[in-house]
mmCIF file with all atom_site columns, C-alpha atoms in Angstrom:
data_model
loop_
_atom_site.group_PDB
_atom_site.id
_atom_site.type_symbol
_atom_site.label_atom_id
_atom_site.label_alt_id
_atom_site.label_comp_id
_atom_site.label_asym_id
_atom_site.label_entity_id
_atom_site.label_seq_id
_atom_site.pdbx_PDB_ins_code
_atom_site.Cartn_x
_atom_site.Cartn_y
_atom_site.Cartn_z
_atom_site.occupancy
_atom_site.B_iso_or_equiv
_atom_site.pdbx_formal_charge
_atom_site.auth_seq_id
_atom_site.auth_comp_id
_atom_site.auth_asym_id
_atom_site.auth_atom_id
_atom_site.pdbx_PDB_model_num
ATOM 1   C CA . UNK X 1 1   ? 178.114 23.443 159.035 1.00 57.00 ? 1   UNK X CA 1
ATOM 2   C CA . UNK X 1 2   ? 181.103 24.704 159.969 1.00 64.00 ? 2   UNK X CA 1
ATOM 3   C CA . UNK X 1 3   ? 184.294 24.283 157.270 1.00 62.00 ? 3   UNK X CA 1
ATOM 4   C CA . UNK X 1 4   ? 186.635 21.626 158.299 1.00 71.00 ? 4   UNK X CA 1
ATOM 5   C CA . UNK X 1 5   ? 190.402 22.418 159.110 1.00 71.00 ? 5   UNK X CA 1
ATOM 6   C CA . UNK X 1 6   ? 193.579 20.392 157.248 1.00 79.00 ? 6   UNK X CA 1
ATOM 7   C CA . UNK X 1 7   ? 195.311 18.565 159.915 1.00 84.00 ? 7   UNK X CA 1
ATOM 8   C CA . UNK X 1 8   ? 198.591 19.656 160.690 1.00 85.00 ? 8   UNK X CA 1
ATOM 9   C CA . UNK X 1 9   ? 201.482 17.118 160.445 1.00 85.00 ? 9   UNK X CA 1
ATOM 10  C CA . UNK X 1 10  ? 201.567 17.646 164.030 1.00 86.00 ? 10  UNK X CA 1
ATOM 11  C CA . UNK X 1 11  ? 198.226 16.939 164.162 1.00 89.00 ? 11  UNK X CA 1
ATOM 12  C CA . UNK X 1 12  ? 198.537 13.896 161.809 1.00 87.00 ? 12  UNK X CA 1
ATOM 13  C CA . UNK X 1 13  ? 202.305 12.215 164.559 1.00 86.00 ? 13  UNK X CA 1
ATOM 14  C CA . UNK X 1 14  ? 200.446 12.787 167.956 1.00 88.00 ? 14  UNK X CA 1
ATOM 15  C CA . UNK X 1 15  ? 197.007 11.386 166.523 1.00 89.00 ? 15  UNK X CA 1
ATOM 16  C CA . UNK X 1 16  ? 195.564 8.305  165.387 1.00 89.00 ? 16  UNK X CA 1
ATOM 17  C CA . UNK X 1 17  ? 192.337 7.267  163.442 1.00 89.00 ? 17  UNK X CA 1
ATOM 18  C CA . UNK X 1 18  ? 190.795 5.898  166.257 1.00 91.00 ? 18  UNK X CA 1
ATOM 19  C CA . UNK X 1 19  ? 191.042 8.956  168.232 1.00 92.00 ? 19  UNK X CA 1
ATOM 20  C CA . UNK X 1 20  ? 189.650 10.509 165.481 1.00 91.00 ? 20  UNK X CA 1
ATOM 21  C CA . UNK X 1 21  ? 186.820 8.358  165.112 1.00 93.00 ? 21  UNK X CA 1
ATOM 22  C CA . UNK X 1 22  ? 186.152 8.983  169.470 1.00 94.00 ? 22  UNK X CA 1
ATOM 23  C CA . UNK X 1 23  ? 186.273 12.638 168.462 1.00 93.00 ? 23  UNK X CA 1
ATOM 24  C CA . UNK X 1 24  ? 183.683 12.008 166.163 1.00 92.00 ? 24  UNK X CA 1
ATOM 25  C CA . UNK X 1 25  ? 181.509 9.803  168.146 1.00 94.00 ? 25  UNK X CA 1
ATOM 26  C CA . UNK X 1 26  ? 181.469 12.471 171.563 1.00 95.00 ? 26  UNK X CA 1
ATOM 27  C CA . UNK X 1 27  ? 178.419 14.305 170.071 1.00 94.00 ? 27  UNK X CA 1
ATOM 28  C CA . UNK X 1 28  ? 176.162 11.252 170.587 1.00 95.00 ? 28  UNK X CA 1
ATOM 29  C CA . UNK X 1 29  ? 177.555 10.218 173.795 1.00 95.00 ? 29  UNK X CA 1
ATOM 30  C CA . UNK X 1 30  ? 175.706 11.550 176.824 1.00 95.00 ? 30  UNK X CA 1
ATOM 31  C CA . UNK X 1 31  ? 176.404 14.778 178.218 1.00 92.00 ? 31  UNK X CA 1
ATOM 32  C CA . UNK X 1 32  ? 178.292 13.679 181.493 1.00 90.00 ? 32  UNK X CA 1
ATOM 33  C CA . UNK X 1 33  ? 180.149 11.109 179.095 1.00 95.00 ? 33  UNK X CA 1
ATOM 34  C CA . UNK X 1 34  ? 181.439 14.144 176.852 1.00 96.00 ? 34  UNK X CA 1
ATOM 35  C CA . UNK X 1 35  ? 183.808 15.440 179.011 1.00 95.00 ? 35  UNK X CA 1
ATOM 36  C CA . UNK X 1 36  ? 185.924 12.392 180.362 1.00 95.00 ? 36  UNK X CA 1
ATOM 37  C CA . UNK X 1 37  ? 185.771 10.878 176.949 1.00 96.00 ? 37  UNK X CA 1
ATOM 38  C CA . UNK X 1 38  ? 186.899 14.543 175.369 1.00 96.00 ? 38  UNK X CA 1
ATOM 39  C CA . UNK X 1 39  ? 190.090 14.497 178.152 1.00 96.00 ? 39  UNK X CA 1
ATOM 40  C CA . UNK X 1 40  ? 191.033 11.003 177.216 1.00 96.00 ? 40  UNK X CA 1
ATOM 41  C CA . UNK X 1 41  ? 191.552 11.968 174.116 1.00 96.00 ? 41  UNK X CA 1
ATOM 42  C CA . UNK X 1 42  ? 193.340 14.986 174.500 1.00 95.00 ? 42  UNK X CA 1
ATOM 43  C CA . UNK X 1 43  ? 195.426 12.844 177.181 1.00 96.00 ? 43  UNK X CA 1
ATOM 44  C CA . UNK X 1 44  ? 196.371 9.968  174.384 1.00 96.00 ? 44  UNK X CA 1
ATOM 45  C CA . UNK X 1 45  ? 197.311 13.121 172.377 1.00 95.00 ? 45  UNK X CA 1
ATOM 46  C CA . UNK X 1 46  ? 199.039 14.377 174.795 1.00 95.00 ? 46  UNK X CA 1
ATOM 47  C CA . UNK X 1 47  ? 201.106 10.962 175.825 1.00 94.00 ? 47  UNK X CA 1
ATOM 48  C CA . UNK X 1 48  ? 201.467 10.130 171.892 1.00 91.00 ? 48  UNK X CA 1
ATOM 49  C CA . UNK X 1 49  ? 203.242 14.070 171.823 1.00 90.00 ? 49  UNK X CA 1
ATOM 50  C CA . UNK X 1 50  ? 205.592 12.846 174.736 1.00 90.00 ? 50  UNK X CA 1
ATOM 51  C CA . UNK X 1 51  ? 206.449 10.151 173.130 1.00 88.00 ? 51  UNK X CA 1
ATOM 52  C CA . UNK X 1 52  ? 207.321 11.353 169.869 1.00 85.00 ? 52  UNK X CA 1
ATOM 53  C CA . UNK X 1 53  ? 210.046 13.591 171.425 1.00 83.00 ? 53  UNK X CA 1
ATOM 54  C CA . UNK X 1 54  ? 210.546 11.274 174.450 1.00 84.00 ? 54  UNK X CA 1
ATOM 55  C CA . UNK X 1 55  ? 214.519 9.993  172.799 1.00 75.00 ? 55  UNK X CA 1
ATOM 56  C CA . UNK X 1 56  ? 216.618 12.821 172.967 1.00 73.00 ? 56  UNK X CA 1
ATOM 57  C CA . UNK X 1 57  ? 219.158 11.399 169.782 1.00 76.00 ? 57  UNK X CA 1
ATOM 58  C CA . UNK X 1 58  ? 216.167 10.611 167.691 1.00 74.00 ? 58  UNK X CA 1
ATOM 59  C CA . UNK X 1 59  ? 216.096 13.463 164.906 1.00 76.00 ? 59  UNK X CA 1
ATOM 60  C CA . UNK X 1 60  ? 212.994 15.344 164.425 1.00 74.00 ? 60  UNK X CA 1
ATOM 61  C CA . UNK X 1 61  ? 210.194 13.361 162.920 1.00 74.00 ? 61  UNK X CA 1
ATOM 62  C CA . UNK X 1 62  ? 209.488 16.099 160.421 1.00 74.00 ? 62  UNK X CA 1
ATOM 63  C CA . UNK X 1 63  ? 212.966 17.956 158.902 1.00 76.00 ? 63  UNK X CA 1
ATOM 64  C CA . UNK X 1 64  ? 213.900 21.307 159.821 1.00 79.00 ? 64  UNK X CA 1
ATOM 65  C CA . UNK X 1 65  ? 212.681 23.922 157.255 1.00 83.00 ? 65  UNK X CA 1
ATOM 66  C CA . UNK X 1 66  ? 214.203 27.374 156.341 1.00 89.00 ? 66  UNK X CA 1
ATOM 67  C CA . UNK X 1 67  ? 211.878 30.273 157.156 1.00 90.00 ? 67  UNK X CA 1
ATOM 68  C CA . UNK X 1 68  ? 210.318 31.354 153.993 1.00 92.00 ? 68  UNK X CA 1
ATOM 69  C CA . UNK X 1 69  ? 209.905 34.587 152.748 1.00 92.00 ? 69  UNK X CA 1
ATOM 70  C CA . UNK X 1 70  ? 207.011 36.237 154.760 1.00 92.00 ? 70  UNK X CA 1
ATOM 71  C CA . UNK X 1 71  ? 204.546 35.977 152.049 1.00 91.00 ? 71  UNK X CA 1
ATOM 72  C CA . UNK X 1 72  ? 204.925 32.046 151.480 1.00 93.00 ? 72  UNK X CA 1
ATOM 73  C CA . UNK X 1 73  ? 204.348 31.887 155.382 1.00 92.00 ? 73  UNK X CA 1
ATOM 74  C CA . UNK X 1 74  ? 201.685 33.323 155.113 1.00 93.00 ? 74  UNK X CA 1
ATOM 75  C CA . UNK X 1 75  ? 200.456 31.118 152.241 1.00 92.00 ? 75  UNK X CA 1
ATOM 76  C CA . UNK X 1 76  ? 201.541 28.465 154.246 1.00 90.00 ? 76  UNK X CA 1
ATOM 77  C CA . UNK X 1 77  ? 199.218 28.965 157.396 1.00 90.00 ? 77  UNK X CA 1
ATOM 78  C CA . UNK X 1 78  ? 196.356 30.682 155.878 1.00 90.00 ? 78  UNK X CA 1
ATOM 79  C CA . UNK X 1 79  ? 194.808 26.592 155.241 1.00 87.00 ? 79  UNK X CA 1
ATOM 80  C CA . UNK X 1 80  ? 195.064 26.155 158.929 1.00 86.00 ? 80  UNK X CA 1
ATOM 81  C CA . UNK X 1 81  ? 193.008 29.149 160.161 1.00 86.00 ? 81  UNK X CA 1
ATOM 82  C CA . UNK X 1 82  ? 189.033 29.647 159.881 1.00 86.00 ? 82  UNK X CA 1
ATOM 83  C CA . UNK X 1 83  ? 187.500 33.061 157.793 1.00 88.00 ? 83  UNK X CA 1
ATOM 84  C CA . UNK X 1 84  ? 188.474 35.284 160.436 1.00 91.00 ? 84  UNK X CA 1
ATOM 85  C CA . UNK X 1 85  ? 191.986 34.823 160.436 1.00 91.00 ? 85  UNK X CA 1
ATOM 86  C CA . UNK X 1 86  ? 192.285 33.631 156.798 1.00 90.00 ? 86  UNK X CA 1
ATOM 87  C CA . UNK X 1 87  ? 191.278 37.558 156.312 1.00 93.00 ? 87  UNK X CA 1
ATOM 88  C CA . UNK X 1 88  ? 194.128 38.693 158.664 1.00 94.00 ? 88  UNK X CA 1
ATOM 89  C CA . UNK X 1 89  ? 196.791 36.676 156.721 1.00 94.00 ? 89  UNK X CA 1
ATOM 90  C CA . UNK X 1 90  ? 195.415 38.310 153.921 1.00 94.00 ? 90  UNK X CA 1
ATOM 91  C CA . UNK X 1 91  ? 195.622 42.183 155.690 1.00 95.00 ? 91  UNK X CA 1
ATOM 92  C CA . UNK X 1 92  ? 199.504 41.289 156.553 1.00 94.00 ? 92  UNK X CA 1
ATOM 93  C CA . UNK X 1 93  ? 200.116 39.932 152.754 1.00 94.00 ? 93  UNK X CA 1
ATOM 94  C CA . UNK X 1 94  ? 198.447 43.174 151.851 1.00 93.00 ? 94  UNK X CA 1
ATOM 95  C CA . UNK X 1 95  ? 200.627 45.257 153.704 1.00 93.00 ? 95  UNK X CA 1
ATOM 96  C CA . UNK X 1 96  ? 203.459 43.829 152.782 1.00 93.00 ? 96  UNK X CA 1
ATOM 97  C CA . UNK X 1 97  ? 202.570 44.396 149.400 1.00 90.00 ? 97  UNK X CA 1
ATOM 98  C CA . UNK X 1 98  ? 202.154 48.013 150.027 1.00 89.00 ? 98  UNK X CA 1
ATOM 99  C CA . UNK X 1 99  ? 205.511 48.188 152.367 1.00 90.00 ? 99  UNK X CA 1
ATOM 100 C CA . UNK X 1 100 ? 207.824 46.719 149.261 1.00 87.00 ? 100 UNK X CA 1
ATOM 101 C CA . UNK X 1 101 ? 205.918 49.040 146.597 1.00 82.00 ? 101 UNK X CA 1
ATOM 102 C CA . UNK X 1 102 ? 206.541 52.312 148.975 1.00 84.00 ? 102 UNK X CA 1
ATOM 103 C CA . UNK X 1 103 ? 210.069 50.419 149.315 1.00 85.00 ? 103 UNK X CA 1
ATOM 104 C CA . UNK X 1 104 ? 210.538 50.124 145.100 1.00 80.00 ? 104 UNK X CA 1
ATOM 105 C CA . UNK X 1 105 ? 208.997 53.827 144.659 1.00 78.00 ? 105 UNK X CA 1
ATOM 106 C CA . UNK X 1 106 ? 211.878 55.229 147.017 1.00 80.00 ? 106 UNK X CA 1
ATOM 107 C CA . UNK X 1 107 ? 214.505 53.481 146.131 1.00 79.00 ? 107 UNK X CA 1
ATOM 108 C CA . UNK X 1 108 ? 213.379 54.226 142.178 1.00 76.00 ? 108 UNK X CA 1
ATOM 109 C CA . UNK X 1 109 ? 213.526 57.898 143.837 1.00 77.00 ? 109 UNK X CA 1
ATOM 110 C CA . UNK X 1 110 ? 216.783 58.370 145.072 1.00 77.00 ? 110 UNK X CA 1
ATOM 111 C CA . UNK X 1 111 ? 218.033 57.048 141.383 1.00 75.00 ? 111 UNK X CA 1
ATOM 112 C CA . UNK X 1 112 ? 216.002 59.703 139.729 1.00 72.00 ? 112 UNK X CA 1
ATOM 113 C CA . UNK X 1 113 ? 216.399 63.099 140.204 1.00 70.00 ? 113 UNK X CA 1
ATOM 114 C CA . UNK X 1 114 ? 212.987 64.634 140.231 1.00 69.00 ? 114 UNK X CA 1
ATOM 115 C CA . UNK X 1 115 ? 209.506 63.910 139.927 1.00 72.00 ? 115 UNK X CA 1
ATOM 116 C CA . UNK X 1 116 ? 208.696 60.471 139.221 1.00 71.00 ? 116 UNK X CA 1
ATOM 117 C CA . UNK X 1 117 ? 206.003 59.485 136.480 1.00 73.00 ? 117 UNK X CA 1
ATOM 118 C CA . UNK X 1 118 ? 203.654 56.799 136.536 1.00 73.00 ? 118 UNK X CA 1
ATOM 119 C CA . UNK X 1 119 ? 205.809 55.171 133.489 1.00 72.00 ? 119 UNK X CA 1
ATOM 120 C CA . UNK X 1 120 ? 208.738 55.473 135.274 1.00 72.00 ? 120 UNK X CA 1
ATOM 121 C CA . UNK X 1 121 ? 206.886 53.289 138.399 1.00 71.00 ? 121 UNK X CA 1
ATOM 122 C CA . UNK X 1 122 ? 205.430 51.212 135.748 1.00 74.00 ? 122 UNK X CA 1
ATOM 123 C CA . UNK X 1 123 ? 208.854 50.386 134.387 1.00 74.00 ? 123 UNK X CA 1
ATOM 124 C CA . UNK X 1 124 ? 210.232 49.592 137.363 1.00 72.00 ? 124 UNK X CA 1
ATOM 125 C CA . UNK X 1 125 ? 207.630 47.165 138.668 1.00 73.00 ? 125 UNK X CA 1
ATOM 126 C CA . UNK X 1 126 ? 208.078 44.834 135.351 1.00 79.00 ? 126 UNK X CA 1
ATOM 127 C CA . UNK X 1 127 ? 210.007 42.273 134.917 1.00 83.00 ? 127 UNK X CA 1
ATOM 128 C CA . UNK X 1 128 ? 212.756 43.170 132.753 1.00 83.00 ? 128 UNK X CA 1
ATOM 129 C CA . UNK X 1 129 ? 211.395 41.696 129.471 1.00 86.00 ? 129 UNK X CA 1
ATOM 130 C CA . UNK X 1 130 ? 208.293 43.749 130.178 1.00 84.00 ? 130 UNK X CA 1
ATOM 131 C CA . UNK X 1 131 ? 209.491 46.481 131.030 1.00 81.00 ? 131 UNK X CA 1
ATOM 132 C CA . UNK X 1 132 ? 211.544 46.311 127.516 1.00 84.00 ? 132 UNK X CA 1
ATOM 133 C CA . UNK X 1 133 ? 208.271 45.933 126.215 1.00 85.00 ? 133 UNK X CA 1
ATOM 134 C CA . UNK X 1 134 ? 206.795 48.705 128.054 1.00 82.00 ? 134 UNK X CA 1
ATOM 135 C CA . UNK X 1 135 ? 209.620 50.928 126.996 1.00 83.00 ? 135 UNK X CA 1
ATOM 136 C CA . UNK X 1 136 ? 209.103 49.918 123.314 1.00 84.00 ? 136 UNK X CA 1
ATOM 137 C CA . UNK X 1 137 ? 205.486 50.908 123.180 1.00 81.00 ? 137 UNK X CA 1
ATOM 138 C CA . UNK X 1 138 ? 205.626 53.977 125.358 1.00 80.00 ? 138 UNK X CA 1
ATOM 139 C CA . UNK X 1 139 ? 208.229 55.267 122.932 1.00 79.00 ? 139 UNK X CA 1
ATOM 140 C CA . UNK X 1 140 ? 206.144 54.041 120.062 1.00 78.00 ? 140 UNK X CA 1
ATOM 141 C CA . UNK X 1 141 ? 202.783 56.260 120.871 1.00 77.00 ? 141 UNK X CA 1
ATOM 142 C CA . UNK X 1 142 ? 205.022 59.157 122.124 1.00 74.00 ? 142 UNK X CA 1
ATOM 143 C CA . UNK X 1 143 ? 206.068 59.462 118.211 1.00 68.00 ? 143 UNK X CA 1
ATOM 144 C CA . UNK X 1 144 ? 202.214 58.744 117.672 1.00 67.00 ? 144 UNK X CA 1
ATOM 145 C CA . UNK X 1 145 ? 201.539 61.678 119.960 1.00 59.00 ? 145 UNK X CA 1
ATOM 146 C CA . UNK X 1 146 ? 204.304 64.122 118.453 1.00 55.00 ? 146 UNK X CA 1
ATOM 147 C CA . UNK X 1 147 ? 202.924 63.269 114.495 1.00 55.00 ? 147 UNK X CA 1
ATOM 148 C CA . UNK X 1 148 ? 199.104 63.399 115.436 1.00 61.00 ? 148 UNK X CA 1
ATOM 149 C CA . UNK X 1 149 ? 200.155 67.263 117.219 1.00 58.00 ? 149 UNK X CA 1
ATOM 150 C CA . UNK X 1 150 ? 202.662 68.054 114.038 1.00 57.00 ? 150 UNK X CA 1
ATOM 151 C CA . UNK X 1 151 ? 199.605 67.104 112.004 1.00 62.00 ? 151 UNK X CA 1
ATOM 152 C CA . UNK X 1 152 ? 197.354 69.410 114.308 1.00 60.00 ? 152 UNK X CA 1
ATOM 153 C CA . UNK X 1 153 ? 199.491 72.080 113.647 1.00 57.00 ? 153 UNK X CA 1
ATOM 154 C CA . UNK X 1 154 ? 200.099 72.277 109.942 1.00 55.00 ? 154 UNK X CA 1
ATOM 155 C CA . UNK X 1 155 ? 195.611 73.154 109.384 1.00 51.00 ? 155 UNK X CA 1
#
């Protein structure tokens, strides 16, 4: 069985239940019934879209939304697709990932000057009060590092 799709809000303004319950009800129709019955439908959706933006000084029946961030779109759409393109969304979000880390490393490269070490990406990737944390406890087993080598040294 094949997974069922959320409804848009679309969807939900230029449909009805009973068209709904005629889309489920074509399958045991006969065959030459199928089609006119499947236009119909897609007519009353068609009229009910027309209608919805038929008044040109009625406002939008849903309100205008800001663009989100790329990422939230994608969130956003990824309930309306099927496996297939729930698995592209998630190849763009991805590589969008890997476009702002290769984005963070240069920019934390032009600040530095030289080679960059995986604490220093670490750091930078934190939130601050992590990467306060971070800092604390990479200093911390640096001085464990420097004793257990003094202590290496004095055999």
């Amino acid at each position: 069985m094949k997974p069922t799709l959320r409804m848009t809000e679309f969807d939900e303004l230029t449909g009805s239940s009973s068209l709904q319950m005629m889309k489920a009800f074509l399958p045991f129709l006969e065959p030459s019934m199928q089609q006119w019955a499947a236009v119909y439908i897609r007519m009353q959706e068609l009229q009910n879209t027309i209608a919805l933006f038929q008044t040109p000084d009625q406002p939008l029946p849903w309100p205008r939304r800001s663009m989100p961030p790329p990422e939230k779109l994608i969130e956003e759409l990824k309930p309306y697709g099927g496996p297939t393109e729930s698995a592209a969304l998630d190849q763009m979000k991805n590589a969008l990932e890997a476009m702002k880390l290769y984005q963070k490393i240069s920019e934390l490269q032009q600040k530095t000057s030289g080679p960059l070490s995986p604490s220093d990406l670490i750091q930078e990737m934190l939130p601050p009060e992590q990467a306060a944390m971070f800092e604390t406890y990479s200093t911390m087993f640096q001085g464990m590092d420097f004793m257990n080598m003094m202590q290496g040294t004095q055999d």
